Amino acid sequence: MSVLRLGLPKGSLEDTTVEMFAKAGYKIDIQSRSYYPSIDDPEIECVLIRAQEMARYVGEGLLDCGLTGYDWVQESGADVVEIAELVYGKVGRAPLRWVLAVPNGSDIKCAKDLEGKRIATEAVGMTKRYLAKHGVNASVEFSWGATEVKPPHLADAIVEITETGSSLKANNLCIIDTLCETTTRFIANKEAAKDAFKSAKMKKLALLLKSVLLAENKVGLMMNVHKDKLDAVLAKLPALQRPTVAHLSDADWFSLTTIIDKYVARDLIPDLMLAGAEGLVEYSLNKVIL
Amino acid sequence: MSVLRLGLPKGSLEDTTVEMFAKAGYKIDIQSRSYYPSIDDPEIECVLIRAQEMARYVGEGLLDCGLTGYDWVQESGADVVEIAELVYGKVGRAPLRWVLAVPNGSDIKCAKDLEGKRIATEAVGMTKRYLAKHGVNASVEFSWGATEVKPPHLADAIVEITETGSSLKANNLCIIDTLCETTTRFIANKEAAKDAFKSAKMKKLALLLKSVLLAENKVGLMMNVHKDKLDAVLAKLPALQRPTVAHLSDADWFSLTTIIDKYVARDLIPDLMLAGAEGLVEYSLNKVIL
Amino acid sequence: MSVLRLGLPKGSLEDTTVEMFAKAGYKIDIQSRSYYPSIDDPEIECVLIRAQEMARYVGEGLLDCGLTGYDWVQESGADVVEIAELVYGKVGRAPLRWVLAVPNGSDIKCAKDLEGKRIATEAVGMTKRYLAKHGVNASVEFSWGATEVKPPHLADAIVEITETGSSLKANNLCIIDTLCETTTRFIANKEAAKDAFKSAKMKKLALLLKSVLLAENKVGLMMNVHKDKLDAVLAKLPALQRPTVAHLSDADWFSLTTIIDKYVARDLIPDLMLAGAEGLVEYSLNKVIL
Amino acid sequence: MSVLRLGLPKGSLEDTTVEMFAKAGYKIDIQSRSYYPSIDDPEIECVLIRAQEMARYVGEGLLDCGLTGYDWVQESGADVVEIAELVYGKVGRAPLRWVLAVPNGSDIKCAKDLEGKRIATEAVGMTKRYLAKHGVNASVEFSWGATEVKPPHLADAIVEITETGSSLKANNLCIIDTLCETTTRFIANKEAAKDAFKSAKMKKLALLLKSVLLAENKVGLMMNVHKDKLDAVLAKLPALQRPTVAHLSDADWFSLTTIIDKYVARDLIPDLMLAGAEGLVEYSLNKVIL
Amino acid sequence: MSVLRLGLPKGSLEDTTVEMFAKAGYKIDIQSRSYYPSIDDPEIECVLIRAQEMARYVGEGLLDCGLTGYDWVQESGADVVEIAELVYGKVGRAPLRWVLAVPNGSDIKCAKDLEGKRIATEAVGMTKRYLAKHGVNASVEFSWGATEVKPPHLADAIVEITETGSSLKANNLCIIDTLCETTTRFIANKEAAKDAFKSAKMKKLALLLKSVLLAENKVGLMMNVHKDKLDAVLAKLPALQRPTVAHLSDADWFSLTTIIDKYVARDLIPDLMLAGAEGLVEYSLNKVIL
Amino acid sequence: MSVLRLGLPKGSLEDTTVEMFAKAGYKIDIQSRSYYPSIDDPEIECVLIRAQEMARYVGEGLLDCGLTGYDWVQESGADVVEIAELVYGKVGRAPLRWVLAVPNGSDIKCAKDLEGKRIATEAVGMTKRYLAKHGVNASVEFSWGATEVKPPHLADAIVEITETGSSLKANNLCIIDTLCETTTRFIANKEAAKDAFKSAKMKKLALLLKSVLLAENKVGLMMNVHKDKLDAVLAKLPALQRPTVAHLSDADWFSLTTIIDKYVARDLIPDLMLAGAEGLVEYSLNKVIL
């Protein structure tokens, strides 16, 4: 039987990933201390791999595909195919960024000011490419962790990943440039992407995973509307997604069902009530494919 | 930009309140040890305040509005406007009450018997007003906690809040009168309630919060019914809330959708099946506006 | 008032059982250390009882009914009526089995080889009946726990319950026979089953509990389909459960709602999209009665 | 090399036992889920065994020796040798007892009243011997746990183990007789007790374990005493244990060192100070052999 | 039998207090949710009381004695006798202080600047007395908690308890005056202090508790010293506490034992080694009475 | 004031290190998320640094001294001075080793067989030096973690740290060579080691830390011996460490005090009792300097 060798990211994304697969319909069991989780699909074999190493192993064909950050794909320099971008997390969140940060009040104001300085980072390659692009010579030191506490004593500047910047702020650092934004990617080995079985399997996985991530940001709305109010209510709904309108037995009334972005519900629902919606309910969704 | 200053109750209602706002569409982040939670709406600023102090600060205009118990609104004597009553918790729960309790077998049988006695309570004002109403003189001592363990050695009677009375019973006390029932209220400063922006914002919040609380006690039912059974099935449904009836493509069948109280489902569903409902499913709701 | 005395299994199934009753609409409160949980139905009284003892107490009429495993019903030899089989847990899981296991490499290959050997088990009766059936004489010792670590030093073979066999494998044992498969049963005392009130009450409970367990393995699908694609989409759906098809206001479109097994969704959804489904959403269900 | 096979009690005494061995100088490592702990003495092999089964396996020679309760030695009827009694726990604690308990207000007042009744217990053998001794016929049912909640509905009386009786009291039961007091015993197989190596090894273990248990109830006292006060101070000390008296360089002073029971220190120390002790210090002990 | 009614402080000092009594030789058992802990001395009865209320109940004679802070003794205005000061915690820690704090950059620089301002505090009495002393009129509001987050929006200044000031600093406040330093006190009712039994019992308790607290800050040192080095070594030892010097069998050597402050050991031990001490050991002490 | 900048190892050794300093007399407070712990000695400033980076920062003079493993000192290639070796942990434990491990049954049997293979390790430098020493060409890949699960699929061999080898064994690997044994070292910058203040401070720290580590493996023994038995008892004691022998007031008796290795106590104590020791007690020690 053909089998797809799939790398799952060990560490901070691990639980979220398992949960996302569960919603997609795949039960992954991670035994404590084991790196070879079981999955209830005989056509898939899973391995837990650090995000930093994923692209290397996929690129070399030791794995057919895997999930990792765009940053580590770039950092590794591996030659892989992107199957899908998977935006974990809720709408409205800032994307993860690798930034250049320096102590508040530092003389370093831009890339050029890094000449001759000491930079600590976990992403040595990305930082060196950035310096090269700006024609700057500086010492880039691999940091084993806690990079944000190093300036000013142990480093002049750092290149670090951040979502809200609050950890940097708490360490009295300010951001002076962004090197790269990053999201999770579903990547594949080039040969695997040409294999009929593996390609079909990966596309199906991508479809399901994306439907789960989309559903996290959507809710369903159901309401009754009198025929006299129908136009007014429909006018309030986002244009993009056509609502489902059904006649009720009572010919003067319609049932209206639609899918909207979760974060607009708090503004849209009061408007819909004003426009004449009645018996409105909002409910959660597991998967959405638009 | 106009901003609504909103007080959230610190302590036992804190987590429930954050969760209720989340369902209403507002993400509140409480950093550990911080009393100024972030909220993903630039038009709102939050502060965590003890329920006991909320009405005071709203009344004085240091806050525009806040959530607290009716008891503490009364105890504070603050002059505030009530926007909405928010009944947290499930249907069927007894309301929270402030009661007068004495040791089992005590000579104190009613308010009059308190003459000259020592009463421990956290609600000194409410207790004094109660005594005044009954024309009784007694010593009212502020209790810093664990009030229910004080009788008979450290107090003759107590005025204490209770839901089921089980903690009082466990301490060998019996309830001889109720001073006040209490629920959570969304209160506003009088000036804020007259401000166009703030008033609209508070009404919208109230609509959404109430839709969430209502949904906690409701479920959706969907079923198919043959035209010959439709009247029998409809007769079983609660009169108040009109079900949504739609023709199916097969002209002999109807789809019937309705919202019912969660606690009647266990009795209603067996009845509906007997009356001829088929393919019945029950599902959860996030928000309900009837 | 008539009351149904209901035994709930203390131990590993306890939390799952309380959760299942909650979904069915019954709130059970287990106070820590108490064996008499409260339930929000005055017509039911609950007792927590070990699964091993349930059938004995139901059989003797000390309880009207209870939930326990088929294995312990058999082991007890009690004369009880089965109201319903309740398959907890997800589709695809192996059933619980009582198996005969011996150390890898043991000379014991089948029941006959047990002659004169020492067998440790918690199910002494079941094991003795098994030996009798095979005409074998062996010593059966009651094991107070950790049975699987006893061979080869403290026992030659064991009879033990297992789901996946992994604990046995980890202790270097192999399974050579299966004595009994077991699932949870809702059992009743014979007299109680003839009592009108109790019988009706138990049937209602069984209906609700089964609807909850069924819902755990089902999801709802809703999608829009153009009239030209309707047949193709319908052809993909499982034959057994008729989907609900409704005309939309736009006469060219249909709304299609159906309930499918959770575990087929991952294969079915991609197929439905290919067949022409649009705006597909999947949602969870609390109860399903087909 | 000769090896002593030692059974350690799995369950409630497990942690205490490992700690006691550690103080005695033996490091036992219990891997999670393993029943064969490692010990840093190549002459000993450990197995974790339920206290209930220990005597059986020691008696049959599957183990050379083990620690278990006197109750389970009796219940098993096994023919073993007692090496030492090990009184775990602090002075002043009531011993563990197996008692006959009945509901408050029951008609059962003594053993004779049990005739024809139903008794639940985990110690079936002990209970049957007790009934036989009193010439009473009653039904003795093995209880799988939670025995104390069974009366009055599921049993008329119980035989249960208790230290303070508080759990029985909390379940509204009263004790009407004591069947047996019990402490931990270090028991040996009869053949092993005759083996020179094993016997010497077990005696050494017993010496060390007893020195640890003794030290838990003792403290060391050191004080300086002027020659004029020496007799007064010595007179206060318990007669049994001779204190160590040493001349100090300053010929008028003595240093006095002694070991006393921990629980008398609180009364003795104030007396010693009054009698003229100076610079008194109390310190803890790991092992004491008197 | 005579009995001493003793109040123990409920809350932050609770565990430390129980531990201190345990070291003193008294085993206190606090059942969860109970406010009447058991103690293994029939001559004492314990009650858990909030530190804020202790002096009131001792003063009124509802308790014979209790442990609470000096601050709350003062705040209550109760007329009680101090038996002992009990300095919990390690040497070197700053004492607990009630301080006046204002936002960094506030115009309030000293007590006089408080005129007409709003002050939040849990110690209303202490604050009012402080204002009176300085002839200042200001509004003092009782704060139910989280006082340090109130300035500048909900208060202009606060009076709050602090050890290191770090929580104030974290809330951007600076200390501008100290109202009171406080330590734990063992206080007694005036009548109880005159009763022979109660007075003796309290003195004994005080002696033991103080010996425990002293021991926490002391260690024992033992070393051997050659006669030629004895003077040099003795010269290094703190003058206050005379060491115990004993001849060894080998007439050229002395054994030297002494008790020193824990926090000087790190400096003293290297000095003693240089001066000629040999075979030096340091050990812990349970109780010390000098 | 002069200050010593001290690096403490972040991570697995962190708690042990703080505890060791506490026993040495230095209170280190690590605020959650802070990397600059406070220490109660104004002459020392602490930083938490990963063990992997410690030698680099000490070598470059960004820190005066620090604690890290010998392995990482070597791996960094930093030019630092060793002040002391600090053997954490108990006597009898195997030292930590970096080993070369391959899958059981691999063709790789020694260093030479690594030619052309893929090796995963966190210690890239150490591995490359090892390969160079053996004249072998192989690919050395930096491993971000979970190195031991990589063979055989993601690596042919690994170089990994281990104490007991059990994690390697659990992953079906066998050790074929040891590259380096490692213990914790207290290292200093070369310039700092020449500075009078810093050098004295580091020596004092080393003396105290070593006395704490020594004490963990020692216990004190105190016993009384009759003059007739003195020689026999002394003959049993280890020769190296001279016991302290003092005359008691009763001229026929001696008090004998000595310090022995914890792990010999279990054998020595029974021997001493046989030789005539009486009233023997064993006690713990905080610090030992021999």
PDB file of C-alpha atoms in Angstrom, chain A residues 66-172:
ATOM      1  CA  GLY A  66       5.152  18.402   6.498  1.00  0.00           C
ATOM      2  CA  LEU A  67       3.863  21.462   8.305  1.00  0.00           C
ATOM      3  CA  THR A  68       6.267  24.222   9.306  1.00  0.00           C
ATOM      4  CA  GLY A  69       6.663  27.981   9.265  1.00  0.00           C
ATOM      5  CA  TYR A  70       7.506  29.963   6.161  1.00  0.00           C
ATOM      6  CA  ASP A  71      10.443  31.398   8.144  1.00  0.00           C
ATOM      7  CA  TRP A  72      12.075  28.015   8.662  1.00  0.00           C
ATOM      8  CA  VAL A  73      11.457  27.030   5.050  1.00  0.00           C
ATOM      9  CA  GLN A  74      13.433  30.104   4.071  1.00  0.00           C
ATOM     10  CA  GLU A  75      16.075  29.655   6.784  1.00  0.00           C
ATOM     11  CA  SER A  76      16.746  26.086   5.693  1.00  0.00           C
ATOM     12  CA  GLY A  77      17.148  27.021   2.037  1.00  0.00           C
ATOM     13  CA  ALA A  78      15.498  23.701   1.199  1.00  0.00           C
ATOM     14  CA  ASP A  79      13.956  23.159  -2.234  1.00  0.00           C
ATOM     15  CA  VAL A  80      10.334  22.224  -1.483  1.00  0.00           C
ATOM     16  CA  VAL A  81       6.861  22.746  -2.958  1.00  0.00           C
ATOM     17  CA  GLU A  82       4.179  24.661  -1.075  1.00  0.00           C
ATOM     18  CA  ILE A  83       0.838  22.852  -1.041  1.00  0.00           C
ATOM     19  CA  ALA A  84      -1.111  25.314   1.078  1.00  0.00           C
ATOM     20  CA  GLU A  85      -0.816  28.204   3.467  1.00  0.00           C
ATOM     21  CA  LEU A  86      -2.555  27.394   6.740  1.00  0.00           C
ATOM     22  CA  VAL A  87      -3.374  30.463   8.780  1.00  0.00           C
ATOM     23  CA  TYR A  88      -3.776  29.093  12.289  1.00  0.00           C
ATOM     24  CA  GLY A  89      -5.307  31.334  14.860  1.00  0.00           C
ATOM     25  CA  LYS A  90      -8.063  33.873  14.837  1.00  0.00           C
ATOM     26  CA  VAL A  91      -8.734  36.729  12.445  1.00  0.00           C
ATOM     27  CA  GLY A  92      -7.485  39.993  13.803  1.00  0.00           C
ATOM     28  CA  ARG A  93      -4.315  38.566  15.251  1.00  0.00           C
ATOM     29  CA  ALA A  94      -1.121  40.163  14.038  1.00  0.00           C
ATOM     30  CA  PRO A  95       0.992  37.808  11.879  1.00  0.00           C
ATOM     31  CA  LEU A  96       4.215  36.378  13.338  1.00  0.00           C
ATOM     32  CA  ARG A  97       7.187  38.497  12.284  1.00  0.00           C
ATOM     33  CA  TRP A  98      10.964  38.244  12.566  1.00  0.00           C
ATOM     34  CA  VAL A  99      12.097  41.703  13.596  1.00  0.00           C
ATOM     35  CA  LEU A 100      15.297  43.583  14.283  1.00  0.00           C
ATOM     36  CA  ALA A 101      15.134  44.995  17.803  1.00  0.00           C
ATOM     37  CA  VAL A 102      17.489  47.149  19.847  1.00  0.00           C
ATOM     38  CA  PRO A 103      17.450  48.597  23.364  1.00  0.00           C
ATOM     39  CA  ASN A 104      15.335  51.717  23.767  1.00  0.00           C
ATOM     40  CA  GLY A 105      17.638  54.671  23.343  1.00  0.00           C
ATOM     41  CA  SER A 106      20.219  52.724  21.365  1.00  0.00           C
ATOM     42  CA  ASP A 107      22.250  54.539  18.720  1.00  0.00           C
ATOM     43  CA  ILE A 108      21.208  51.864  16.252  1.00  0.00           C
ATOM     44  CA  LYS A 109      18.264  53.277  14.290  1.00  0.00           C
ATOM     45  CA  CYS A 110      18.404  51.245  11.048  1.00  0.00           C
ATOM     46  CA  ALA A 111      20.192  48.390   9.353  1.00  0.00           C
ATOM     47  CA  LYS A 112      23.168  50.578   8.382  1.00  0.00           C
ATOM     48  CA  ASP A 113      23.909  51.318  12.061  1.00  0.00           C
ATOM     49  CA  LEU A 114      24.616  47.614  12.672  1.00  0.00           C
ATOM     50  CA  GLU A 115      28.116  47.896  11.180  1.00  0.00           C
ATOM     51  CA  GLY A 116      30.559  46.209  13.542  1.00  0.00           C
ATOM     52  CA  LYS A 117      27.883  45.292  16.084  1.00  0.00           C
ATOM     53  CA  ARG A 118      27.027  41.981  17.748  1.00  0.00           C
ATOM     54  CA  ILE A 119      23.618  40.489  16.822  1.00  0.00           C
ATOM     55  CA  ALA A 120      22.088  37.505  18.629  1.00  0.00           C
ATOM     56  CA  THR A 121      19.451  35.400  16.842  1.00  0.00           C
ATOM     57  CA  GLU A 122      18.137  31.917  16.327  1.00  0.00           C
ATOM     58  CA  ALA A 123      17.828  32.639  12.587  1.00  0.00           C
ATOM     59  CA  VAL A 124      21.451  33.106  11.600  1.00  0.00           C
ATOM     60  CA  GLY A 125      20.919  32.594   7.868  1.00  0.00           C
ATOM     61  CA  MET A 126      18.029  35.040   7.607  1.00  0.00           C
ATOM     62  CA  THR A 127      19.997  37.646   9.530  1.00  0.00           C
ATOM     63  CA  LYS A 128      23.117  37.233   7.395  1.00  0.00           C
ATOM     64  CA  ARG A 129      21.061  37.577   4.206  1.00  0.00           C
ATOM     65  CA  TYR A 130      19.496  40.722   5.636  1.00  0.00           C
ATOM     66  CA  LEU A 131      22.900  42.213   6.473  1.00  0.00           C
ATOM     67  CA  ALA A 132      24.238  41.313   3.036  1.00  0.00           C
ATOM     68  CA  LYS A 133      21.256  42.997   1.397  1.00  0.00           C
ATOM     69  CA  HIS A 134      22.115  46.172   3.293  1.00  0.00           C
ATOM     70  CA  GLY A 135      25.848  45.842   2.719  1.00  0.00           C
ATOM     71  CA  VAL A 136      26.590  45.736   6.423  1.00  0.00           C
ATOM     72  CA  ASN A 137      29.279  43.786   8.278  1.00  0.00           C
ATOM     73  CA  ALA A 138      28.302  42.604  11.739  1.00  0.00           C
ATOM     74  CA  SER A 139      28.841  39.613  14.017  1.00  0.00           C
ATOM     75  CA  VAL A 140      25.839  37.239  14.014  1.00  0.00           C
ATOM     76  CA  GLU A 141      25.809  34.853  16.989  1.00  0.00           C
ATOM     77  CA  PHE A 142      23.527  31.843  17.229  1.00  0.00           C
ATOM     78  CA  SER A 143      21.372  32.202  20.336  1.00  0.00           C
ATOM     79  CA  TRP A 144      20.216  29.075  22.160  1.00  0.00           C
ATOM     80  CA  GLY A 145      17.267  30.840  23.726  1.00  0.00           C
ATOM     81  CA  ALA A 146      16.098  33.838  25.758  1.00  0.00           C
ATOM     82  CA  THR A 147      17.432  36.064  22.986  1.00  0.00           C
ATOM     83  CA  GLU A 148      15.339  39.033  24.077  1.00  0.00           C
ATOM     84  CA  VAL A 149      17.127  39.397  27.416  1.00  0.00           C
ATOM     85  CA  LYS A 150      20.581  39.679  25.884  1.00  0.00           C
ATOM     86  CA  PRO A 151      20.733  43.349  24.887  1.00  0.00           C
ATOM     87  CA  PRO A 152      22.464  45.475  25.892  1.00  0.00           C
ATOM     88  CA  HIS A 153      24.986  43.413  27.882  1.00  0.00           C
ATOM     89  CA  LEU A 154      25.343  40.292  25.742  1.00  0.00           C
ATOM     90  CA  ALA A 155      24.305  41.681  22.345  1.00  0.00           C
ATOM     91  CA  ASP A 156      23.830  45.064  20.647  1.00  0.00           C
ATOM     92  CA  ALA A 157      20.769  43.992  18.680  1.00  0.00           C
ATOM     93  CA  ILE A 158      18.680  40.878  18.146  1.00  0.00           C
ATOM     94  CA  VAL A 159      16.624  39.337  15.370  1.00  0.00           C
ATOM     95  CA  GLU A 160      13.680  37.622  17.008  1.00  0.00           C
ATOM     96  CA  ILE A 161      10.197  36.331  16.247  1.00  0.00           C
ATOM     97  CA  THR A 162       7.235  38.177  17.768  1.00  0.00           C
ATOM     98  CA  GLU A 163       3.481  38.380  17.474  1.00  0.00           C
ATOM     99  CA  THR A 164       2.460  41.418  19.488  1.00  0.00           C
ATOM    100  CA  GLY A 165       5.885  42.757  20.407  1.00  0.00           C
ATOM    101  CA  SER A 166       4.929  42.685  24.075  1.00  0.00           C
ATOM    102  CA  SER A 167       7.793  40.423  25.148  1.00  0.00           C
ATOM    103  CA  LEU A 168      10.233  42.766  23.411  1.00  0.00           C
ATOM    104  CA  LYS A 169       8.631  45.788  25.052  1.00  0.00           C
ATOM    105  CA  ALA A 170       8.829  44.084  28.452  1.00  0.00           C
ATOM    106  CA  ASN A 171      12.567  43.697  27.890  1.00  0.00           C
ATOM    107  CA  ASN A 172      12.923  47.373  27.043  1.00  0.00           C
TER     108      ASN A 172
END
